[in-house]
Structure formats: C-alpha cells, structure tokens
mmCIF file of C-alpha atoms in Angstrom:
data_model
loop_
_atom_site.group_PDB
_atom_site.id
_atom_site.type_symbol
_atom_site.label_atom_id
_atom_site.label_comp_id
_atom_site.label_asym_id
_atom_site.label_seq_id
_atom_site.Cartn_x
_atom_site.Cartn_y
_atom_site.Cartn_z
ATOM 1 C CA MET A 26 79.768 136.728 150.064
ATOM 2 C CA SER A 27 80.833 133.082 149.611
ATOM 3 C CA PHE A 28 84.338 133.686 151.029
ATOM 4 C CA SER A 29 86.481 136.497 152.392
ATOM 5 C CA LEU A 30 90.035 137.647 151.785
ATOM 6 C CA ASP A 31 91.087 135.918 155.003
ATOM 7 C CA ASP A 32 89.971 132.586 153.515
ATOM 8 C CA LEU A 33 92.623 132.821 150.785
ATOM 9 C CA PRO A 34 96.229 131.639 151.182
ATOM 10 C CA GLU A 35 98.460 134.528 152.133
ATOM 11 C CA GLU A 36 100.659 134.127 149.050
ATOM 12 C CA HIS A 37 97.715 134.928 146.749
ATOM 13 C CA ARG A 38 96.195 137.848 148.613
ATOM 14 C CA ALA A 39 98.463 140.393 146.920
ATOM 15 C CA LYS A 40 96.591 139.751 143.660
ATOM 16 C CA VAL A 41 93.401 140.984 145.345
ATOM 17 C CA ALA A 42 94.366 144.604 145.851
ATOM 18 C CA SER A 43 91.003 146.207 146.565
ATOM 19 C CA ALA A 44 87.417 145.614 147.567
ATOM 20 C CA ALA A 45 86.521 145.780 143.875
ATOM 21 C CA ASP A 46 89.027 143.016 143.127
ATOM 22 C CA LEU A 47 87.558 140.829 145.866
ATOM 23 C CA ALA A 48 84.037 141.437 144.582
ATOM 24 C CA ALA A 49 85.147 140.503 141.057
ATOM 25 C CA LEU A 50 86.780 137.306 142.318
ATOM 26 C CA VAL A 51 83.693 136.329 144.315
ATOM 27 C CA ALA A 52 81.463 136.969 141.290
ATOM 28 C CA PHE A 53 83.747 134.908 139.046
ATOM 29 C CA VAL A 54 83.841 131.984 141.477
ATOM 30 C CA ASP A 55 80.092 132.029 142.068
ATOM 31 C CA ALA A 56 79.373 132.117 138.320
ATOM 32 C CA ALA A 57 81.828 129.280 137.666
ATOM 33 C CA ARG A 58 80.235 127.099 140.330
ATOM 34 C CA ARG A 59 76.775 127.801 138.907
ATOM 35 C CA GLU A 60 78.001 126.534 135.524
ATOM 36 C CA ARG A 61 78.891 123.189 137.114
ATOM 37 C CA PRO A 62 76.505 122.759 140.047
ATOM 38 C CA VAL A 63 77.025 119.004 140.418
ATOM 39 C CA ILE A 64 80.776 119.374 140.996
ATOM 40 C CA GLU A 65 81.622 120.058 144.611
ATOM 41 C CA VAL A 66 84.486 122.506 145.057
ATOM 42 C CA ALA A 67 84.714 124.917 147.969
ATOM 43 C CA PRO A 68 84.446 128.578 146.904
ATOM 44 C CA ALA A 69 87.614 129.657 148.721
ATOM 45 C CA LYS A 70 89.564 126.723 147.301
ATOM 46 C CA LEU A 71 88.408 127.538 143.766
ATOM 47 C CA ALA A 72 89.316 131.192 144.271
ATOM 48 C CA ALA A 73 92.803 130.256 145.458
ATOM 49 C CA HIS A 74 93.207 127.883 142.514
ATOM 50 C CA VAL A 75 92.155 130.541 140.002
ATOM 51 C CA LEU A 76 94.598 133.039 141.483
ATOM 52 C CA ALA A 77 97.381 130.440 141.474
ATOM 53 C CA VAL A 78 97.075 129.120 137.924
ATOM 54 C CA GLY A 79 95.056 131.695 135.999
ATOM 55 C CA VAL A 80 96.125 135.129 137.223
ATOM 56 C CA ALA A 81 99.699 136.266 136.766
ATOM 57 C CA PRO A 82 101.083 138.975 139.049
ATOM 58 C CA GLY A 83 100.654 142.381 137.494
ATOM 59 C CA GLU A 84 98.798 145.625 137.391
ATOM 60 C CA GLY A 85 95.239 146.175 136.315
ATOM 61 C CA ALA A 86 91.816 145.434 137.681
ATOM 62 C CA LEU A 87 91.349 141.802 138.637
ATOM 63 C CA ALA A 88 87.995 141.738 136.837
ATOM 64 C CA GLU A 89 89.761 142.393 133.529
ATOM 65 C CA ARG A 90 92.272 139.607 134.137
ATOM 66 C CA LEU A 91 89.536 137.154 135.104
ATOM 67 C CA ALA A 92 87.283 137.948 132.145
ATOM 68 C CA PRO A 93 89.040 135.706 129.555
ATOM 69 C CA LEU A 94 89.188 132.678 131.868
ATOM 70 C CA ARG A 95 86.806 129.750 131.470
ATOM 71 C CA GLY A 96 85.374 129.435 134.950
ATOM 72 C CA GLY A 97 83.242 126.334 134.506
ATOM 73 C CA GLU A 98 86.149 124.401 133.031
ATOM 74 C CA LEU A 99 88.399 125.503 135.894
ATOM 75 C CA VAL A 100 85.800 123.951 138.192
ATOM 76 C CA ILE A 101 86.086 120.686 136.250
ATOM 77 C CA ALA A 102 89.894 120.728 136.409
ATOM 78 C CA LEU A 103 90.033 121.484 140.124
ATOM 79 C CA GLY A 104 87.348 118.892 140.834
ATOM 80 C CA CYS A 105 89.334 116.272 138.915
ATOM 81 C CA ALA A 106 92.483 117.180 140.839
ATOM 82 C CA GLU A 107 90.552 116.626 144.074
ATOM 83 C CA GLY A 108 89.143 113.304 142.892
ATOM 84 C CA ASP A 109 85.539 114.461 142.505
ATOM 85 C CA ARG A 110 83.711 111.746 140.564
ATOM 86 C CA ALA A 111 81.289 114.142 138.866
ATOM 87 C CA ALA A 112 84.203 116.279 137.674
ATOM 88 C CA ILE A 113 86.098 113.302 136.262
ATOM 89 C CA GLU A 114 82.964 112.068 134.506
ATOM 90 C CA ALA A 115 82.414 115.533 132.997
ATOM 91 C CA PHE A 116 86.040 115.754 131.853
ATOM 92 C CA GLU A 117 85.949 112.333 130.203
ATOM 93 C CA ARG A 118 82.564 112.970 128.612
ATOM 94 C CA GLU A 119 83.584 116.324 127.145
ATOM 95 C CA CYS A 120 87.259 115.752 126.310
ATOM 96 C CA PHE A 121 88.194 112.099 125.945
ATOM 97 C CA GLY A 122 86.773 111.879 122.424
ATOM 98 C CA GLU A 123 90.067 113.507 121.442
ATOM 99 C CA VAL A 124 91.915 110.281 122.289
ATOM 100 C CA ARG A 125 90.372 108.397 119.371
ATOM 101 C CA HIS A 126 90.832 111.306 116.948
ATOM 102 C CA ALA A 127 94.482 111.833 117.890
ATOM 103 C CA HIS A 128 95.146 108.090 117.847
ATOM 104 C CA ALA A 129 93.847 107.884 114.268
ATOM 105 C CA ARG A 130 96.253 110.632 113.183
ATOM 106 C CA VAL A 131 99.391 109.400 114.949
ATOM 107 C CA ARG A 132 98.766 105.621 114.740
ATOM 108 C CA PRO A 133 101.073 104.434 117.524
ATOM 109 C CA ASN A 134 101.579 100.757 118.310
ATOM 110 C CA VAL A 135 99.282 101.126 121.329
ATOM 111 C CA GLY A 136 95.510 100.692 121.397
ATOM 112 C CA VAL A 137 92.959 103.423 122.087
ATOM 113 C CA ASP A 138 91.857 101.833 125.370
ATOM 114 C CA GLU A 139 95.422 101.687 126.642
ATOM 115 C CA VAL A 140 96.010 105.331 125.731
ATOM 116 C CA THR A 141 92.771 106.260 127.502
ATOM 117 C CA GLN A 142 93.977 104.563 130.679
ATOM 118 C CA MET A 143 97.360 106.253 130.347
ATOM 119 C CA MET A 144 95.699 109.669 130.131
ATOM 120 C CA ARG A 145 93.521 108.964 133.179
ATOM 121 C CA HIS A 146 96.590 108.078 135.211
ATOM 122 C CA ARG A 147 98.631 110.940 133.770
ATOM 123 C CA LEU A 148 96.049 113.629 134.487
ATOM 124 C CA PHE A 149 94.097 112.517 137.540
ATOM 125 C CA VAL A 150 96.609 110.699 139.768
ATOM 126 C CA ARG A 151 98.738 112.620 142.242
ATOM 127 C CA SER A 152 102.459 111.855 142.373
ATOM 128 C CA GLU A 153 104.455 111.866 145.585
ATOM 129 C CA ASP A 154 105.634 115.444 145.181
ATOM 130 C CA ALA A 155 103.140 117.055 142.794
ATOM 131 C CA PRO A 156 99.392 117.483 142.329
ATOM 132 C CA PRO A 157 97.612 115.769 139.423
ATOM 133 C CA ARG A 158 98.590 117.295 136.087
ATOM 134 C CA VAL A 159 95.034 118.379 135.355
ATOM 135 C CA ALA A 160 95.555 121.048 138.019
ATOM 136 C CA GLY A 161 97.877 122.778 135.549
ATOM 137 C CA TYR A 162 94.995 123.824 133.301
ATOM 138 C CA THR A 163 94.886 127.631 133.532
ATOM 139 C CA GLY A 164 91.471 128.353 132.065
ATOM 140 C CA ALA A 165 92.985 130.475 129.305
ATOM 141 C CA GLY A 166 91.640 128.273 126.505
ATOM 142 C CA PRO A 167 89.127 125.460 126.001
ATOM 143 C CA LEU A 168 89.717 122.477 128.276
ATOM 144 C CA ARG A 169 89.196 120.122 125.335
ATOM 145 C CA ALA A 170 91.915 121.912 123.342
ATOM 146 C CA TRP A 171 94.278 121.705 126.326
ATOM 147 C CA PHE A 172 93.595 117.967 126.546
ATOM 148 C CA ARG A 173 94.079 117.588 122.788
ATOM 149 C CA VAL A 174 97.612 118.941 123.076
ATOM 150 C CA ALA A 175 98.323 116.703 126.074
ATOM 151 C CA VAL A 176 97.136 113.488 124.423
ATOM 152 C CA THR A 177 98.833 114.293 121.114
ATOM 153 C CA ARG A 178 102.138 114.844 122.860
ATOM 154 C CA VAL A 179 101.811 111.473 124.612
ATOM 155 C CA LEU A 180 100.948 109.725 121.344
ATOM 156 C CA VAL A 181 103.838 111.334 119.481
ATOM 157 C CA ASN A 182 106.225 110.144 122.160
ATOM 158 C CA LEU A 183 104.763 106.645 121.907
ATOM 159 C CA ALA A 184 105.076 106.687 118.114
ATOM 160 C CA THR A 185 108.723 107.759 118.206
ATOM 161 C CA ARG A 186 109.532 105.641 121.271
ATOM 162 C CA SER A 187 111.472 108.581 122.648
ATOM 163 C CA PRO A 188 112.643 108.398 126.280
ATOM 164 C CA ARG A 189 111.997 112.104 126.635
ATOM 165 C CA GLU A 190 108.903 114.152 125.988
ATOM 166 C CA ILE A 191 108.830 115.739 122.553
ATOM 167 C CA GLU A 192 107.342 119.217 122.503
ATOM 168 C CA LEU A 193 105.526 120.557 119.460
ATOM 169 C CA ASP A 194 106.180 123.981 117.974
ATOM 170 C CA ASP A 195 103.640 126.396 116.484
ATOM 171 C CA ALA A 196 103.783 124.919 112.986
ATOM 172 C CA MET A 197 103.193 121.406 114.269
ATOM 173 C CA LEU A 198 100.283 122.430 116.470
ATOM 174 C CA ALA A 199 98.702 124.291 113.565
ATOM 175 C CA VAL A 200 97.627 120.941 112.116
ATOM 176 C CA LEU A 201 95.565 119.975 115.161
ATOM 177 C CA PRO A 202 91.812 120.651 114.872
ATOM 178 C CA ARG A 203 90.990 123.636 117.047
ATOM 179 C CA GLU A 204 87.803 124.848 118.686
ATOM 180 C CA GLY A 205 89.132 128.367 119.140
ATOM 181 C CA ALA A 206 92.319 130.091 120.161
ATOM 182 C CA ASP A 207 94.275 127.698 122.325
ATOM 183 C CA ALA A 208 96.300 129.589 124.875
ATOM 184 C CA GLU A 209 97.467 126.361 126.492
ATOM 185 C CA VAL A 210 100.123 125.361 123.958
ATOM 186 C CA ASP A 211 103.073 127.466 125.133
ATOM 187 C CA HIS A 212 104.424 124.583 127.165
ATOM 188 C CA ALA A 213 104.615 122.424 123.998
ATOM 189 C CA ARG A 214 106.823 124.514 121.707
ATOM 190 C CA ARG A 215 110.456 124.083 122.569
ATOM 191 C CA LEU A 216 112.120 120.729 122.088
ATOM 192 C CA TYR A 217 111.078 119.429 118.684
ATOM 193 C CA GLY A 218 111.005 122.711 116.715
ATOM 194 C CA PRO A 219 114.768 123.032 116.082
ATOM 195 C CA ALA A 220 115.060 119.441 114.838
ATOM 196 C CA LEU A 221 112.205 119.876 112.365
ATOM 197 C CA LYS A 222 113.489 123.243 111.175
ATOM 198 C CA ASP A 223 116.995 121.909 110.552
ATOM 199 C CA SER A 224 115.677 118.748 108.903
ATOM 200 C CA LEU A 225 113.362 120.716 106.625
ATOM 201 C CA ALA A 226 116.180 123.047 105.559
ATOM 202 C CA GLU A 227 118.410 120.058 104.857
ATOM 203 C CA ALA A 228 115.730 118.212 102.890
ATOM 204 C CA VAL A 229 114.874 121.250 100.746
ATOM 205 C CA GLY A 230 118.565 121.859 100.084
ATOM 206 C CA GLU A 231 118.958 118.314 98.743
ATOM 207 C CA LEU A 232 116.157 118.671 96.172
ATOM 208 C CA GLU A 233 116.918 119.199 92.510
ATOM 209 C CA PRO A 234 116.519 122.834 91.340
ATOM 210 C CA ARG A 235 113.432 121.968 89.282
ATOM 211 C CA GLU A 236 111.845 120.230 92.279
ATOM 212 C CA ARG A 237 112.386 123.299 94.485
ATOM 213 C CA THR A 238 110.934 125.557 91.795
ATOM 214 C CA LEU A 239 107.871 123.360 91.363
ATOM 215 C CA LEU A 240 107.204 123.290 95.098
ATOM 216 C CA ARG A 241 107.735 127.045 95.379
ATOM 217 C CA LEU A 242 105.212 127.660 92.589
ATOM 218 C CA ALA A 243 102.675 125.322 94.202
ATOM 219 C CA VAL A 244 103.223 126.099 97.897
ATOM 220 C CA CYS A 245 104.378 129.732 97.996
ATOM 221 C CA ASP A 246 102.728 131.180 94.884
ATOM 222 C CA GLY A 247 99.617 129.027 95.050
ATOM 223 C CA LEU A 248 99.628 128.220 91.336
ATOM 224 C CA SER A 249 97.298 125.491 90.128
ATOM 225 C CA ILE A 250 98.471 122.394 88.290
ATOM 226 C CA ASP A 251 97.078 123.888 85.061
ATOM 227 C CA ALA A 252 99.025 127.117 85.556
ATOM 228 C CA ILE A 253 102.255 125.263 86.311
ATOM 229 C CA GLY A 254 101.731 123.045 83.250
ATOM 230 C CA GLU A 255 101.262 126.124 81.098
ATOM 231 C CA LEU A 256 104.461 127.698 82.465
ATOM 232 C CA TYR A 257 106.472 124.604 81.565
ATOM 233 C CA GLY A 258 104.601 123.889 78.334
ATOM 234 C CA ILE A 259 103.493 120.458 79.544
ATOM 235 C CA HIS A 260 100.180 118.654 80.018
ATOM 236 C CA ARG A 261 98.510 119.107 83.408
ATOM 237 C CA ALA A 262 98.901 115.375 84.114
ATOM 238 C CA THR A 263 102.648 115.702 83.643
ATOM 239 C CA ALA A 264 102.725 118.772 85.888
ATOM 240 C CA ALA A 265 100.812 116.872 88.568
ATOM 241 C CA ARG A 266 103.245 113.970 88.281
ATOM 242 C CA TRP A 267 106.276 116.276 88.592
ATOM 243 C CA ILE A 268 104.860 118.017 91.669
ATOM 244 C CA GLY A 269 103.910 114.706 93.261
ATOM 245 C CA SER A 270 107.398 113.377 92.656
ATOM 246 C CA ALA A 271 108.959 116.497 94.203
ATOM 247 C CA ARG A 272 106.769 116.102 97.284
ATOM 248 C CA ASP A 273 107.647 112.418 97.571
ATOM 249 C CA HIS A 274 111.372 113.178 97.365
ATOM 250 C CA LEU A 275 111.051 115.923 99.969
ATOM 251 C CA ARG A 276 109.113 113.639 102.294
ATOM 252 C CA ALA A 277 111.661 110.829 101.989
ATOM 253 C CA LYS A 278 114.552 113.189 102.685
ATOM 254 C CA LEU A 279 112.688 114.771 105.606
ATOM 255 C CA ILE A 280 111.911 111.388 107.166
ATOM 256 C CA ALA A 281 115.556 110.376 106.920
ATOM 257 C CA SER A 282 116.809 113.660 108.364
ATOM 258 C CA VAL A 283 114.328 113.772 111.255
ATOM 259 C CA GLY A 284 115.026 110.123 112.026
ATOM 260 C CA ARG A 285 118.744 110.810 112.354
ATOM 261 C CA ARG A 286 118.144 113.753 114.661
ATOM 262 C CA ILE A 287 115.714 112.110 117.075
ATOM 263 C CA GLY A 288 116.948 108.538 116.773
ATOM 264 C CA ALA A 289 113.661 107.098 115.494
ATOM 265 C CA ARG A 290 112.843 104.542 112.804
ATOM 266 C CA ASP A 291 111.466 105.676 109.446
ATOM 267 C CA GLU A 292 107.997 104.245 110.127
ATOM 268 C CA SER A 293 107.808 106.072 113.462
ATOM 269 C CA VAL A 294 108.878 109.350 111.865
ATOM 270 C CA ALA A 295 106.294 108.808 109.125
ATOM 271 C CA SER A 296 103.612 108.482 111.819
ATOM 272 C CA LEU A 297 104.825 111.710 113.357
ATOM 273 C CA LEU A 298 104.772 113.545 110.019
ATOM 274 C CA ARG A 299 101.166 112.483 109.412
ATOM 275 C CA VAL A 300 100.235 114.571 112.442
ATOM 276 C CA LEU A 301 102.408 117.491 111.388
ATOM 277 C CA ALA A 302 101.651 117.569 107.655
ATOM 278 C CA SER A 303 99.835 120.914 107.510
ATOM 279 C CA GLY A 304 102.233 122.607 109.884
ATOM 280 C CA ILE A 305 105.208 121.376 107.871
ATOM 281 C CA GLU A 306 103.714 122.837 104.709
ATOM 282 C CA LEU A 307 103.384 126.195 106.450
ATOM 283 C CA SER A 308 107.018 126.057 107.559
ATOM 284 C CA LEU A 309 108.083 124.874 104.103
ATOM 285 C CA ARG A 310 107.239 128.254 102.606
ATOM 286 C CA GLY A 311 110.039 129.927 104.515
ATOM 287 C CA HIS A 312 112.573 127.466 103.086
ATOM 288 C CA LEU A 313 111.323 127.688 99.501
ATOM 289 C CA GLU A 314 110.937 131.430 99.118
ATOM 290 C CA PRO A 315 113.924 132.993 97.345
#
C-alpha cells in the first residue's frame, strides 16, 4: 500500500470511512500516478488533494465517488501547483492551444503571447494567502475544458475592460467548443447572466412586430427562408433580407443595452457577443416564444 490512513490530514480522514474506502483511494491514486509517471507527486499528498477538491462530504462508497474523476489530470494540476516542471510542460502542451482559439473568438486588444504569460502567472504562481489557482481543478471534467473556461473569462474581462471578473452563464458557455461534459463551469455562471437576460428582453421588446415574428419563425419554429417567403408571399431573397435586417436591429439594440449595463464601449460589447453568439440564440427563443 503506497500510503496509510495515518498519512492523510486529519480533516480528510472522515471521507475514508472503511477499509474498502481506503483500498479504493489507494487504487485511484496509484492508477493516476501510472498515467503520468514523469510527474513527481507523493501518493499521500495526491490522495489528500483528491479528497480535498474532488470528493464532497456525503454518503456512499468512496469508490463510486472517485470513479468519475480524471486521475491523471489531477496529477498534472497538483504537480503544477507544486511547481513540477514536467507537470507544467504537460499542462501547457495539452491545454494552452486554447489560448489562441479563445483569443481569435474574443479579439481583445492584447496579443496571444501576453495572454499566455498572464495565464501562466494566474494559474501557476502562488499568492501570499492562497495556493496557485490550478489547484482548484477538481477532476470532474477535462482539464482542457476547465482551462478553456478560465482563459475565456480572462479574455472577456480584457475585451470589456471591466474592473471585476465577469462570469458566464449556461447560455454563454454553450458556445464554447467542448470535448465532453464540462463539470467545471459552475463557478462561471452568476454575474453576467442577469445583465444579458435583461438586455435581451429589452432588445426584443424594442423590435417591430414583424421583426419579432420573423425571428420567431426562423429561430423558434426553424422555418427555412423559402418557407418564410411563402408565408409572406415574397421572394426568398426578400425574406432573407427581412430576416437579416431583423437580426441586425436586434444585435444593435442588444449591444447598446449590454453596454449601458456593464459600462463598456460598443466595440468591446461586440467582441463579447462574438463569443456568446450561439448561446444568445438559445436564450433568444425564450424571449420570442408567445
């Protein structure tokens, strides 16, 4: 056995309620370390870290609660938090490609290299009273997806020049490319959602009745341009022009409304909306449906 219960901090031992739980934890830790053999993390330290960030207090066999966690990526995160060079190299190799992708979507007035350096400092450097932020990765979803959310949030804040961190709600995060279910986005859902919801309701309310109807037919009912043209007795090119105009008006009104609420310039809000386009369309349905 690579470690014993006595090797764990006392505050985490309650989560290991039986010999079966301890055996499951040892097996999980050993398997995780085998996934990343070049990263040096002590078994007991990894076990304590997993219990601290990945296992919530509760009932049930520990093996069942450990099963969904991504052990090898927890090794990377803990190694990075401890300054292990191999861990940091693995993290950057496997995750930092997201910086360029996110930068292309948000288009802040900051270069890719500068954002890369910002993320290194943000994730891997310990502050006076807190461990490096990478230690907050829980293993509940892909490490790359967790990093994608982190870098996008930084870029959005840069684009809007907000003094506070903007958090993205479900609809906004829906636009981000995903490699699987991302259980790491709960922390990014609170601040910005109400502003977008209110702005979207306001913008839709200011549209002309025909514009709202056209968008409802296209967005909610999924009608094609040909079908909408037939309904109105117009050529498909005219229908396409009407729908495009309605979308343009909605976008302009949304940019103005969001800008007022978060105190950002139109061009900064436009950069933000480029990231959120698909999520906004999903949310739009709720405002258009009768």
